[in-house]
């Protein structure tokens, strides 16, 4: 018993900050067979078309059925380099404006047809240049793409208008499934409700909101894969249900992330049964004041709000009860382009001297003429994890600089309606005053990370105007030099912090508890990634 | 029937102002419907079918007939409690069926009502004082609470009730007392005209007499006119100047009460009279009551021709086919009959 | 029947129009990282015909409904009828199961309570039934899950994904018996009260006293006379409760994580999936109206005094 | 002729009081279950009103060191997943439940009362239309309608319509409970209207109503003074029946996360989220609020049943 707990403790500490270190000793002992049942913590996928969707509720059930062109390395998700999936290899021209991808030969679709560059072209055209009336959620990320061409049946070439380090990362987004050109030619919307790809698993049954079942695709192009005979994904939005499923061993995993308490309960209920993997999550929980409303039009007040937060103390407290932990800025903490911890602490509100911060905050409020006991409302989302819990924490933090904040929790639809209010209506009485906000990205890439904070972004819910931010973003987007880009990103961070249009509280923290029989899966900083399940295998003898 | 035809010689002689109330060609049909939304009318109940009469100031008109003959409906039409299907009701020369609700409210004060059932005619949740005083205070006849109370007390004593019962509730009073409250309520608006809808039918005979006496006293005092609705000829005999007899939505006979009782011209009136007991054993013994055959027909489907013909002992083919004209057969004596009796 | 249904459609449709926020926008936002232009939004709205005048939208919808086509879900792009076809068998099965449970519980217990009026048996049964009405379905469900977990020492929990009864009867029943119990208890409570009071009423009537006076055995009296006559109001209550069962299912399905009609409804309301909400509300109203119609026929059949032309 | 009644007014009042007290005593003797219900309801009301004095802690206060704590001396029922005192939240939850229960059933039943009476009084096309609308609303379960309505109701806050010095008129709790109150009130209106209309139809034929019309009173006056006071029995019965239903409905909506919103303490909210997620480690966190709901609805129901028996045994709700 004690040894088992120790073992778990060691495991937990092993998979510490950022990247998981999976024991690779038994990498050669993969066993074939078995069906993996996993829980999808959602009420159901909106549509099945990754190109238009943005939610894990689409990725988790559908990713095993598709291949990507290139992907984040499933065995080393934190690596700086990407690896190919359908792409055997790729080359980049010296001006970094031409990318040539070579595609594997002999790849088959589930319907038996051959997959060629034609299919890749059709799929990428749908993502980058969607026809009238077809939605592409990631079109804006590919603004740099000039043309896509296919010189031969196994080559696809992307020509860019300008060089950008963000391009290749955007390409590796797990949503960019390769569809069949023939199918798309017949019906552009086919993939919204149907599945037909080149993935390791072939669809057997899909019952919306209930379950998705796949069987091994025998003609999968990677030799010897997949290991498992099949997969079953079960939709369940309720934590007690999926935790019970994990506990009883009827499901082996849930790939989104469990709150600390559930992790503790599971480990206690079935010691030795689970493997814990954890990582900083590529999601930042932010707070956005409405700068169109008094007194938040005053930058001093906004800065005071940020200064009042004890981020380091909050990390210690909140990490025990919510899925947040890491203190960070706008760039994913731990990414090479992110500021160091020491550098981060020089940022206003990120220092460790809480008392000094709060004194300064109160001073700023005083200068801005905000009285003690000033009241305002914090808009929040009804979801417990982590929104509500962090919201309650923030309210308490502000209380300590003499602000009386009331949290208003809105159901998802009302929450979005509040955030999406057009700029012209931000001054109305019904507009939010201060709101919880967040930034979740699929791949770890600073350019993608900060795209939310530029004023022209569709996700700029503060509706602020700031030419400096816009300029810095565009400069770093085109900056090929690593150090210069890092400096520009830091300038961006500082500008944002100075203006406090929006500021981060903590980054999320992802903890996956899976059955020890499930092997070959590594945690990633994003719950969108690594859902292909190609390399996962089951050790059912244990 | 044109308007001129209903105008009587007498009415032409009398100045218009003398006619307090004039009912012309009054019809009240209740539709019988089917269906939920797109209702279609499948028939009509002809509760009141083309009646005309008038009332002079200070006069009491008795309106008599079996239950269901339309007499109460006539009263309700005059009170504007139901909107008549057609016809005119002239009160002091103005057609009140065409009045706006504001005009109506003003004229309503002058027309009041006393109901049959002293139990259901008083709101059980209100005190006697409130029941009587509500009208004057709502219509600002009395300007203050104290004035209202004084008025209530005055009305109570007029109605022959002790003035201290204004804090009481209806259930604490006897039937006769309640009817007096009803009278006091009707008087509270200083009316010119009161519809007494079977006002004494529900009371014991001894109380009936008291109430009728009271009504007569009040008539004299305030120069009131009464439309006295009853189902029994004997009740209206003493109080009425003239009496109208209704049958199945029609007035079959209207006359001076003396003439009507002495020499009825319509067989129906005769039959009704024969049923009234006479407090003289000798006369009573000699009398032969006329028993009408059959039941009152349904107003939904009234008989063709004279409505009374299926039950009339003197009915002929003429009666079966043609509706008799309601006309003044003798001076001040209107009858609707093909074969009027000659008394 | 049809006018009511039409009114229902009108009310529902225009109620949905009043919901603040745009479902298309909500869908396109997804998890919050969606990035799209206003033109895309307009285009997508165009695709669902949401830019049309509400009256035109309504007319189009009604034309579809008449042909049993409830439109396309804005959220999933699936035909609403498909989603309903998936959810309906599950909810329907729970509804049937809880109706059976309720009837089996309610009629004997209600009759017993009436026969033993004002004894401890009566009191117990009445408290049991009022408790049924007072206990929220979700609380009962949670208690059941806790109970199961405690009794089985966390070894056993009901299945969590639905398989139709004809595919795997045991699996299906071991999953659905719990929600059926949770909704059925409340249901039976209502029927039980009705049974008790109608049996009491009938027992007081003359012909029962006559039967007793004639010396008929008590049991025969109860079965032949009292029950048959008391059945009519009980059937009404059972029928109306059946029509209203979806109300109970809304919460119960949440507790037990069932992808039934109730769940579909709550999700659709949350995400403002117009088409689904409209369709479901219409179906609920239809079930109600149809059940009432069915009860009327049953009435005529059970009671020879009532014959409808 | 002189049937006088000689009881001085003061004695009259006294007599009324005695009979009032007596009737309560009679109710307690004859309907012990209903009386028990009444006592429980009163206890809940007192808890709701004096929550500030009864609750040991502020229901919003977060104890940073204790979350999901077991019952202890500091926290008699333990704490929830963010470290708030469960007992205090339970007590303040009574305030939310009673507020929603009373306001929505009072408003719903009263509006239903007036609509039902007016519908019966005016009759004709008005009655027809009203009844059709009522039909539509009645063919849905309460919760379905409430769910559909709750998303429509906008959030109203004091600063949207009141100057600052009048904010006390609109306590915060109204802002968070208003959508729920509206969502529960609206489906109740037609239900009450239907029952009341049935009684009022008979009233419309009452001569005293005719007398009131003959006296030239306005429709409003006749409805409110002469008809409404005489349909109090069905109204009161519906009212008490609604209270239990409203409490249950509020809990259900909150449980579905579409009702009262965090951090306002509400029983339904206490049952969702952490209570449900962690009931293996802290089952009491789910059981206690559930019992609170059940008890209150139970009390309202038994009280309502007994009241119905006393007022009008023929009416079944």
mmCIF file of N, CA, C and O in Angstrom, chain A residues 43 45-46 52 54 56 132-133 135-137 140 189 192-193 206-211 234-238 241 245 247 250 270 413 416 420 438 440 458 461 528, chain C residues 25-36 40 43-44 47 75-78 83 86 154-155 157-163 254-255 257 259 263-264 267 270 272:
data_model
loop_
_atom_site.group_PDB
_atom_site.id
_atom_site.type_symbol
_atom_site.label_atom_id
_atom_site.label_comp_id
_atom_site.label_asym_id
_atom_site.label_seq_id
_atom_site.Cartn_x
_atom_site.Cartn_y
_atom_site.Cartn_z
ATOM 1 N N UNK A 43 -20.942 16.809 -24.005
ATOM 2 C CA UNK A 43 -22.303 16.387 -24.332
ATOM 3 C C UNK A 43 -22.396 15.905 -25.763
ATOM 4 O O UNK A 43 -23.423 15.402 -26.186
ATOM 5 N N UNK A 45 -20.189 16.129 -29.909
ATOM 6 C CA UNK A 45 -19.492 16.988 -30.842
ATOM 7 C C UNK A 45 -20.513 17.830 -31.586
ATOM 8 O O UNK A 45 -21.588 17.345 -31.935
ATOM 9 N N UNK A 46 -20.162 19.081 -31.837
ATOM 10 C CA UNK A 46 -21.062 19.928 -32.614
ATOM 11 C C UNK A 46 -21.161 19.345 -34.013
ATOM 12 O O UNK A 46 -22.169 18.770 -34.392
ATOM 13 N N UNK A 52 -13.887 23.060 -39.437
ATOM 14 C CA UNK A 52 -14.722 24.171 -38.998
ATOM 15 C C UNK A 52 -14.895 24.217 -37.494
ATOM 16 O O UNK A 52 -15.348 25.214 -36.962
ATOM 17 N N UNK A 54 -13.722 23.945 -33.363
ATOM 18 C CA UNK A 54 -12.611 24.424 -32.542
ATOM 19 C C UNK A 54 -12.568 23.692 -31.207
ATOM 20 O O UNK A 54 -11.788 24.043 -30.345
ATOM 21 N N UNK A 56 -12.468 20.420 -28.435
ATOM 22 C CA UNK A 56 -11.979 19.053 -28.191
ATOM 23 C C UNK A 56 -13.098 18.040 -28.375
ATOM 24 O O UNK A 56 -12.847 16.878 -28.626
ATOM 25 N N UNK A 132 -17.159 29.948 -50.827
ATOM 26 C CA UNK A 132 -18.269 30.729 -50.273
ATOM 27 C C UNK A 132 -19.200 29.839 -49.451
ATOM 28 O O UNK A 132 -19.631 28.790 -49.923
ATOM 29 N N UNK A 133 -19.491 30.262 -48.224
ATOM 30 C CA UNK A 133 -20.473 29.537 -47.413
ATOM 31 C C UNK A 133 -19.888 28.388 -46.622
ATOM 32 O O UNK A 133 -20.555 27.798 -45.797
ATOM 33 N N UNK A 135 -17.301 27.126 -43.796
ATOM 34 C CA UNK A 135 -16.577 27.712 -42.681
ATOM 35 C C UNK A 135 -15.226 27.052 -42.504
ATOM 36 O O UNK A 135 -15.112 25.836 -42.568
ATOM 37 N N UNK A 136 -14.232 27.877 -42.237
ATOM 38 C CA UNK A 136 -12.947 27.338 -41.830
ATOM 39 C C UNK A 136 -12.524 28.107 -40.594
ATOM 40 O O UNK A 136 -12.352 29.317 -40.629
ATOM 41 N N UNK A 137 -12.350 27.381 -39.505
ATOM 42 C CA UNK A 137 -12.051 28.065 -38.251
ATOM 43 C C UNK A 137 -10.632 28.613 -38.239
ATOM 44 O O UNK A 137 -10.309 29.478 -37.452
ATOM 45 N N UNK A 140 -7.876 32.347 -40.816
ATOM 46 C CA UNK A 140 -7.120 33.547 -40.470
ATOM 47 C C UNK A 140 -5.674 33.235 -40.136
ATOM 48 O O UNK A 140 -4.789 34.075 -40.319
ATOM 49 N N UNK A 189 -19.950 19.382 -47.553
ATOM 50 C CA UNK A 189 -20.348 19.286 -46.150
ATOM 51 C C UNK A 189 -20.382 17.843 -45.651
ATOM 52 O O UNK A 189 -20.855 17.591 -44.551
ATOM 53 N N UNK A 192 -19.120 17.032 -42.153
ATOM 54 C CA UNK A 192 -19.759 17.584 -40.960
ATOM 55 C C UNK A 192 -20.504 16.503 -40.189
ATOM 56 O O UNK A 192 -20.629 16.560 -38.978
ATOM 57 N N UNK A 193 -21.012 15.534 -40.900
ATOM 58 C CA UNK A 193 -21.809 14.504 -40.233
ATOM 59 C C UNK A 193 -21.282 13.094 -40.467
ATOM 60 O O UNK A 193 -21.789 12.142 -39.889
ATOM 61 N N UNK A 206 -21.365 5.445 -35.051
ATOM 62 C CA UNK A 206 -21.360 6.733 -34.366
ATOM 63 C C UNK A 206 -22.793 7.054 -33.954
ATOM 64 O O UNK A 206 -23.667 7.204 -34.795
ATOM 65 N N UNK A 207 -23.012 7.104 -32.672
ATOM 66 C CA UNK A 207 -24.307 7.542 -32.168
ATOM 67 C C UNK A 207 -24.073 8.886 -31.495
ATOM 68 O O UNK A 207 -23.418 8.945 -30.466
ATOM 69 N N UNK A 208 -24.579 9.954 -32.096
ATOM 70 C CA UNK A 208 -24.292 11.266 -31.538
ATOM 71 C C UNK A 208 -24.642 11.337 -30.059
ATOM 72 O O UNK A 208 -25.665 10.809 -29.630
ATOM 73 N N UNK A 209 -23.801 11.965 -29.308
ATOM 74 C CA UNK A 209 -23.966 12.196 -27.881
ATOM 75 C C UNK A 209 -23.885 10.923 -27.056
ATOM 76 O O UNK A 209 -24.030 10.982 -25.835
ATOM 77 N N UNK A 210 -23.721 9.782 -27.690
ATOM 78 C CA UNK A 210 -23.627 8.544 -26.930
ATOM 79 C C UNK A 210 -22.240 7.929 -27.105
ATOM 80 O O UNK A 210 -21.476 7.828 -26.154
ATOM 81 N N UNK A 211 -21.906 7.501 -28.304
ATOM 82 C CA UNK A 211 -20.641 6.777 -28.439
ATOM 83 C C UNK A 211 -20.154 6.787 -29.861
ATOM 84 O O UNK A 211 -20.911 6.991 -30.810
ATOM 85 N N UNK A 234 -16.784 7.231 -25.360
ATOM 86 C CA UNK A 234 -18.123 7.403 -24.789
ATOM 87 C C UNK A 234 -18.291 8.837 -24.309
ATOM 88 O O UNK A 234 -17.468 9.347 -23.548
ATOM 89 N N UNK A 235 -19.353 9.473 -24.768
ATOM 90 C CA UNK A 235 -19.605 10.852 -24.373
ATOM 91 C C UNK A 235 -20.215 10.892 -22.985
ATOM 92 O O UNK A 235 -21.194 10.194 -22.705
ATOM 93 N N UNK A 236 -19.637 11.674 -22.112
ATOM 94 C CA UNK A 236 -20.228 11.863 -20.797
ATOM 95 C C UNK A 236 -19.759 13.187 -20.237
ATOM 96 O O UNK A 236 -18.597 13.353 -19.915
ATOM 97 N N UNK A 237 -20.656 14.160 -20.137
ATOM 98 C CA UNK A 237 -20.231 15.463 -19.634
ATOM 99 C C UNK A 237 -20.053 15.470 -18.126
ATOM 100 O O UNK A 237 -19.518 16.412 -17.576
ATOM 101 N N UNK A 238 -20.507 14.421 -17.465
ATOM 102 C CA UNK A 238 -20.516 14.485 -16.004
ATOM 103 C C UNK A 238 -19.267 13.880 -15.408
ATOM 104 O O UNK A 238 -18.913 12.735 -15.684
ATOM 105 N N UNK A 241 -19.545 10.572 -13.549
ATOM 106 C CA UNK A 241 -19.688 9.395 -14.396
ATOM 107 C C UNK A 241 -18.337 8.971 -14.960
ATOM 108 O O UNK A 241 -17.956 7.805 -14.867
ATOM 109 N N UNK A 245 -16.228 5.628 -14.183
ATOM 110 C CA UNK A 245 -15.835 4.719 -15.252
ATOM 111 C C UNK A 245 -14.347 4.389 -15.152
ATOM 112 O O UNK A 245 -13.942 3.240 -15.325
ATOM 113 N N UNK A 247 -12.556 4.607 -12.418
ATOM 114 C CA UNK A 247 -12.330 3.890 -11.180
ATOM 115 C C UNK A 247 -12.650 2.410 -11.332
ATOM 116 O O UNK A 247 -11.916 1.553 -10.892
ATOM 117 N N UNK A 250 -13.828 0.443 -16.352
ATOM 118 C CA UNK A 250 -14.609 0.227 -17.558
ATOM 119 C C UNK A 250 -14.190 1.179 -18.669
ATOM 120 O O UNK A 250 -14.531 0.968 -19.821
ATOM 121 N N UNK A 270 -8.266 3.342 -5.842
ATOM 122 C CA UNK A 270 -7.647 2.186 -6.494
ATOM 123 C C UNK A 270 -6.140 2.404 -6.588
ATOM 124 O O UNK A 270 -5.613 2.700 -7.658
ATOM 125 N N UNK A 413 -24.369 30.371 -22.850
ATOM 126 C CA UNK A 413 -24.885 31.216 -23.921
ATOM 127 C C UNK A 413 -24.864 32.691 -23.523
ATOM 128 O O UNK A 413 -24.458 33.546 -24.296
ATOM 129 N N UNK A 416 -21.272 34.107 -23.460
ATOM 130 C CA UNK A 416 -20.763 34.475 -24.778
ATOM 131 C C UNK A 416 -21.457 35.715 -25.312
ATOM 132 O O UNK A 416 -20.822 36.580 -25.908
ATOM 133 N N UNK A 420 -19.303 38.849 -26.505
ATOM 134 C CA UNK A 420 -19.287 39.157 -27.933
ATOM 135 C C UNK A 420 -19.996 40.461 -28.276
ATOM 136 O O UNK A 420 -20.240 40.737 -29.443
ATOM 137 N N UNK A 438 -10.428 33.827 -21.538
ATOM 138 C CA UNK A 438 -9.398 32.792 -21.579
ATOM 139 C C UNK A 438 -8.864 32.622 -22.990
ATOM 140 O O UNK A 438 -9.464 33.060 -23.955
ATOM 141 N N UNK A 440 -7.174 29.571 -25.223
ATOM 142 C CA UNK A 440 -6.807 28.161 -25.334
ATOM 143 C C UNK A 440 -6.314 27.893 -26.741
ATOM 144 O O UNK A 440 -7.022 28.200 -27.701
ATOM 145 N N UNK A 458 -10.552 38.512 -33.473
ATOM 146 C CA UNK A 458 -11.974 38.305 -33.201
ATOM 147 C C UNK A 458 -12.224 37.976 -31.743
ATOM 148 O O UNK A 458 -13.346 38.081 -31.249
ATOM 149 N N UNK A 461 -12.073 40.575 -26.644
ATOM 150 C CA UNK A 461 -13.378 40.841 -26.026
ATOM 151 C C UNK A 461 -13.399 42.166 -25.272
ATOM 152 O O UNK A 461 -14.453 42.676 -24.952
ATOM 153 N N UNK A 528 -6.084 19.114 -27.264
ATOM 154 C CA UNK A 528 -6.430 18.859 -28.654
ATOM 155 C C UNK A 528 -5.437 17.888 -29.297
ATOM 156 O O UNK A 528 -5.734 17.276 -30.299
ATOM 157 N N UNK C 25 -23.489 32.248 -34.077
ATOM 158 C CA UNK C 25 -22.254 32.804 -33.551
ATOM 159 C C UNK C 25 -21.716 31.909 -32.443
ATOM 160 O O UNK C 25 -20.518 31.633 -32.367
ATOM 161 N N UNK C 26 -22.635 31.459 -31.610
ATOM 162 C CA UNK C 26 -22.234 30.599 -30.512
ATOM 163 C C UNK C 26 -21.569 29.342 -31.017
ATOM 164 O O UNK C 26 -20.564 28.877 -30.500
ATOM 165 N N UNK C 27 -22.163 28.804 -32.076
ATOM 166 C CA UNK C 27 -21.607 27.582 -32.643
ATOM 167 C C UNK C 27 -20.222 27.860 -33.210
ATOM 168 O O UNK C 27 -19.285 27.111 -32.976
ATOM 169 N N UNK C 28 -20.107 28.973 -33.937
ATOM 170 C CA UNK C 28 -18.837 29.250 -34.600
ATOM 171 C C UNK C 28 -17.739 29.554 -33.594
ATOM 172 O O UNK C 28 -16.563 29.359 -33.863
ATOM 173 N N UNK C 29 -18.140 30.032 -32.437
ATOM 174 C CA UNK C 29 -17.155 30.316 -31.410
ATOM 175 C C UNK C 29 -16.557 29.052 -30.837
ATOM 176 O O UNK C 29 -15.407 29.015 -30.446
ATOM 177 N N UNK C 30 -17.365 28.022 -30.792
ATOM 178 C CA UNK C 30 -16.901 26.768 -30.229
ATOM 179 C C UNK C 30 -16.367 26.963 -28.836
ATOM 180 O O UNK C 30 -17.023 27.542 -27.977
ATOM 181 N N UNK C 31 -15.150 26.530 -28.619
ATOM 182 C CA UNK C 31 -14.550 26.595 -27.302
ATOM 183 C C UNK C 31 -14.041 27.987 -26.983
ATOM 184 O O UNK C 31 -13.481 28.214 -25.930
ATOM 185 N N UNK C 32 -14.194 28.897 -27.885
ATOM 186 C CA UNK C 32 -13.738 30.246 -27.599
ATOM 187 C C UNK C 32 -12.566 30.650 -28.471
ATOM 188 O O UNK C 32 -12.225 31.815 -28.570
ATOM 189 N N UNK C 33 -11.944 29.691 -29.127
ATOM 190 C CA UNK C 33 -10.781 30.043 -29.922
ATOM 191 C C UNK C 33 -11.149 30.234 -31.390
ATOM 192 O O UNK C 33 -10.295 30.444 -32.222
ATOM 193 N N UNK C 34 -12.414 30.130 -31.676
ATOM 194 C CA UNK C 34 -12.835 30.288 -33.063
ATOM 195 C C UNK C 34 -12.599 31.705 -33.540
ATOM 196 O O UNK C 34 -12.787 32.668 -32.819
ATOM 197 N N UNK C 35 -12.185 31.810 -34.761
ATOM 198 C CA UNK C 35 -11.912 33.128 -35.303
ATOM 199 C C UNK C 35 -12.649 33.219 -36.624
ATOM 200 O O UNK C 35 -12.453 32.407 -37.512
ATOM 201 N N UNK C 36 -13.529 34.189 -36.739
ATOM 202 C CA UNK C 36 -14.299 34.273 -37.973
ATOM 203 C C UNK C 36 -14.692 35.714 -38.220
ATOM 204 O O UNK C 36 -14.703 36.537 -37.310
ATOM 205 N N UNK C 40 -18.575 35.809 -42.659
ATOM 206 C CA UNK C 40 -18.792 34.376 -42.491
ATOM 207 C C UNK C 40 -20.036 34.116 -41.668
ATOM 208 O O UNK C 40 -20.803 33.210 -41.957
ATOM 209 N N UNK C 43 -23.027 34.663 -43.763
ATOM 210 C CA UNK C 43 -23.186 33.563 -44.710
ATOM 211 C C UNK C 43 -23.792 32.343 -44.027
ATOM 212 O O UNK C 43 -24.707 31.701 -44.553
ATOM 213 N N UNK C 44 -23.239 32.050 -42.861
ATOM 214 C CA UNK C 44 -23.698 30.868 -42.150
ATOM 215 C C UNK C 44 -25.154 31.049 -41.719
ATOM 216 O O UNK C 44 -25.951 30.129 -41.798
ATOM 217 N N UNK C 47 -27.340 30.408 -44.543
ATOM 218 C CA UNK C 47 -27.499 28.993 -44.849
ATOM 219 C C UNK C 47 -28.668 28.380 -44.077
ATOM 220 O O UNK C 47 -29.353 27.494 -44.566
ATOM 221 N N UNK C 75 -26.469 23.629 -34.586
ATOM 222 C CA UNK C 75 -25.246 23.269 -33.890
ATOM 223 C C UNK C 75 -24.512 22.097 -34.534
ATOM 224 O O UNK C 75 -23.298 22.089 -34.645
ATOM 225 N N UNK C 76 -25.260 21.099 -34.936
ATOM 226 C CA UNK C 76 -24.602 19.874 -35.380
ATOM 227 C C UNK C 76 -24.773 19.615 -36.864
ATOM 228 O O UNK C 76 -24.152 18.706 -37.399
ATOM 229 N N UNK C 77 -25.636 20.385 -37.510
ATOM 230 C CA UNK C 77 -25.928 20.178 -38.915
ATOM 231 C C UNK C 77 -26.591 18.838 -39.190
ATOM 232 O O UNK C 77 -26.727 18.428 -40.333
ATOM 233 N N UNK C 78 -26.958 18.147 -38.134
ATOM 234 C CA UNK C 78 -27.711 16.920 -38.350
ATOM 235 C C UNK C 78 -29.175 17.286 -38.451
ATOM 236 O O UNK C 78 -29.618 18.311 -37.932
ATOM 237 N N UNK C 83 -31.615 13.215 -34.625
ATOM 238 C CA UNK C 83 -31.248 13.297 -33.212
ATOM 239 C C UNK C 83 -32.375 12.791 -32.329
ATOM 240 O O UNK C 83 -32.141 12.092 -31.345
ATOM 241 N N UNK C 86 -32.632 9.127 -32.228
ATOM 242 C CA UNK C 86 -31.666 8.471 -31.343
ATOM 243 C C UNK C 86 -32.115 8.585 -29.892
ATOM 244 O O UNK C 86 -32.053 7.630 -29.131
ATOM 245 N N UNK C 154 -18.336 0.398 -4.144
ATOM 246 C CA UNK C 154 -17.812 1.009 -5.366
ATOM 247 C C UNK C 154 -17.455 -0.004 -6.448
ATOM 248 O O UNK C 154 -16.765 0.319 -7.393
ATOM 249 N N UNK C 155 -17.870 -1.234 -6.258
ATOM 250 C CA UNK C 155 -17.503 -2.244 -7.254
ATOM 251 C C UNK C 155 -18.397 -2.166 -8.478
ATOM 252 O O UNK C 155 -18.019 -2.556 -9.566
ATOM 253 N N UNK C 157 -21.228 0.034 -10.763
ATOM 254 C CA UNK C 157 -22.021 1.204 -11.103
ATOM 255 C C UNK C 157 -22.789 0.834 -12.370
ATOM 256 O O UNK C 157 -22.318 0.020 -13.155
ATOM 257 N N UNK C 158 -23.961 1.412 -12.541
ATOM 258 C CA UNK C 158 -24.737 1.064 -13.730
ATOM 259 C C UNK C 158 -23.960 1.417 -14.999
ATOM 260 O O UNK C 158 -23.081 2.263 -14.968
ATOM 261 N N UNK C 159 -24.265 0.754 -16.087
ATOM 262 C CA UNK C 159 -23.588 1.070 -17.346
ATOM 263 C C UNK C 159 -23.756 2.545 -17.686
ATOM 264 O O UNK C 159 -24.690 3.193 -17.242
ATOM 265 N N UNK C 160 -22.817 3.063 -18.468
ATOM 266 C CA UNK C 160 -22.895 4.482 -18.752
ATOM 267 C C UNK C 160 -23.075 4.789 -20.232
ATOM 268 O O UNK C 160 -23.050 5.917 -20.635
ATOM 269 N N UNK C 161 -23.186 3.781 -21.052
ATOM 270 C CA UNK C 161 -23.569 4.112 -22.424
ATOM 271 C C UNK C 161 -24.730 3.230 -22.847
ATOM 272 O O UNK C 161 -24.849 2.091 -22.452
ATOM 273 N N UNK C 162 -25.568 3.833 -23.632
ATOM 274 C CA UNK C 162 -26.859 3.216 -23.911
ATOM 275 C C UNK C 162 -26.771 2.208 -25.048
ATOM 276 O O UNK C 162 -26.155 2.462 -26.084
ATOM 277 N N UNK C 163 -27.366 1.050 -24.792
ATOM 278 C CA UNK C 163 -27.562 0.098 -25.888
ATOM 279 C C UNK C 163 -29.039 -0.251 -25.902
ATOM 280 O O UNK C 163 -29.616 -0.501 -24.847
ATOM 281 N N UNK C 254 -30.110 13.905 -16.631
ATOM 282 C CA UNK C 254 -28.863 14.585 -16.288
ATOM 283 C C UNK C 254 -28.089 13.790 -15.246
ATOM 284 O O UNK C 254 -26.897 13.573 -15.374
ATOM 285 N N UNK C 255 -28.820 13.362 -14.212
ATOM 286 C CA UNK C 255 -28.148 12.650 -13.132
ATOM 287 C C UNK C 255 -27.502 11.372 -13.652
ATOM 288 O O UNK C 255 -26.352 11.068 -13.343
ATOM 289 N N UNK C 257 -26.771 10.625 -16.687
ATOM 290 C CA UNK C 257 -25.983 10.799 -17.894
ATOM 291 C C UNK C 257 -26.563 10.020 -19.067
ATOM 292 O O UNK C 257 -25.894 9.207 -19.694
ATOM 293 N N UNK C 259 -28.462 10.011 -22.742
ATOM 294 C CA UNK C 259 -28.658 10.881 -23.903
ATOM 295 C C UNK C 259 -30.077 10.712 -24.424
ATOM 296 O O UNK C 259 -30.302 10.213 -25.515
ATOM 297 N N UNK C 263 -32.269 15.295 -21.942
ATOM 298 C CA UNK C 263 -30.908 15.780 -22.091
ATOM 299 C C UNK C 263 -30.761 16.617 -23.358
ATOM 300 O O UNK C 263 -30.155 17.687 -23.362
ATOM 301 N N UNK C 264 -31.339 16.102 -24.407
ATOM 302 C CA UNK C 264 -31.313 16.811 -25.682
ATOM 303 C C UNK C 264 -31.910 18.202 -25.508
ATOM 304 O O UNK C 264 -31.384 19.198 -26.000
ATOM 305 N N UNK C 267 -29.593 20.559 -23.319
ATOM 306 C CA UNK C 267 -28.443 21.011 -24.113
ATOM 307 C C UNK C 267 -28.886 22.030 -25.148
ATOM 308 O O UNK C 267 -28.233 23.057 -25.348
ATOM 309 N N UNK C 270 -29.577 25.326 -23.531
ATOM 310 C CA UNK C 270 -28.318 25.960 -23.129
ATOM 311 C C UNK C 270 -27.627 26.605 -24.322
ATOM 312 O O UNK C 270 -27.123 27.707 -24.242
ATOM 313 N N UNK C 272 -28.998 27.154 -27.218
ATOM 314 C CA UNK C 272 -29.966 27.839 -28.066
ATOM 315 C C UNK C 272 -30.070 27.200 -29.443
ATOM 316 O O UNK C 272 -30.064 27.867 -30.462
#
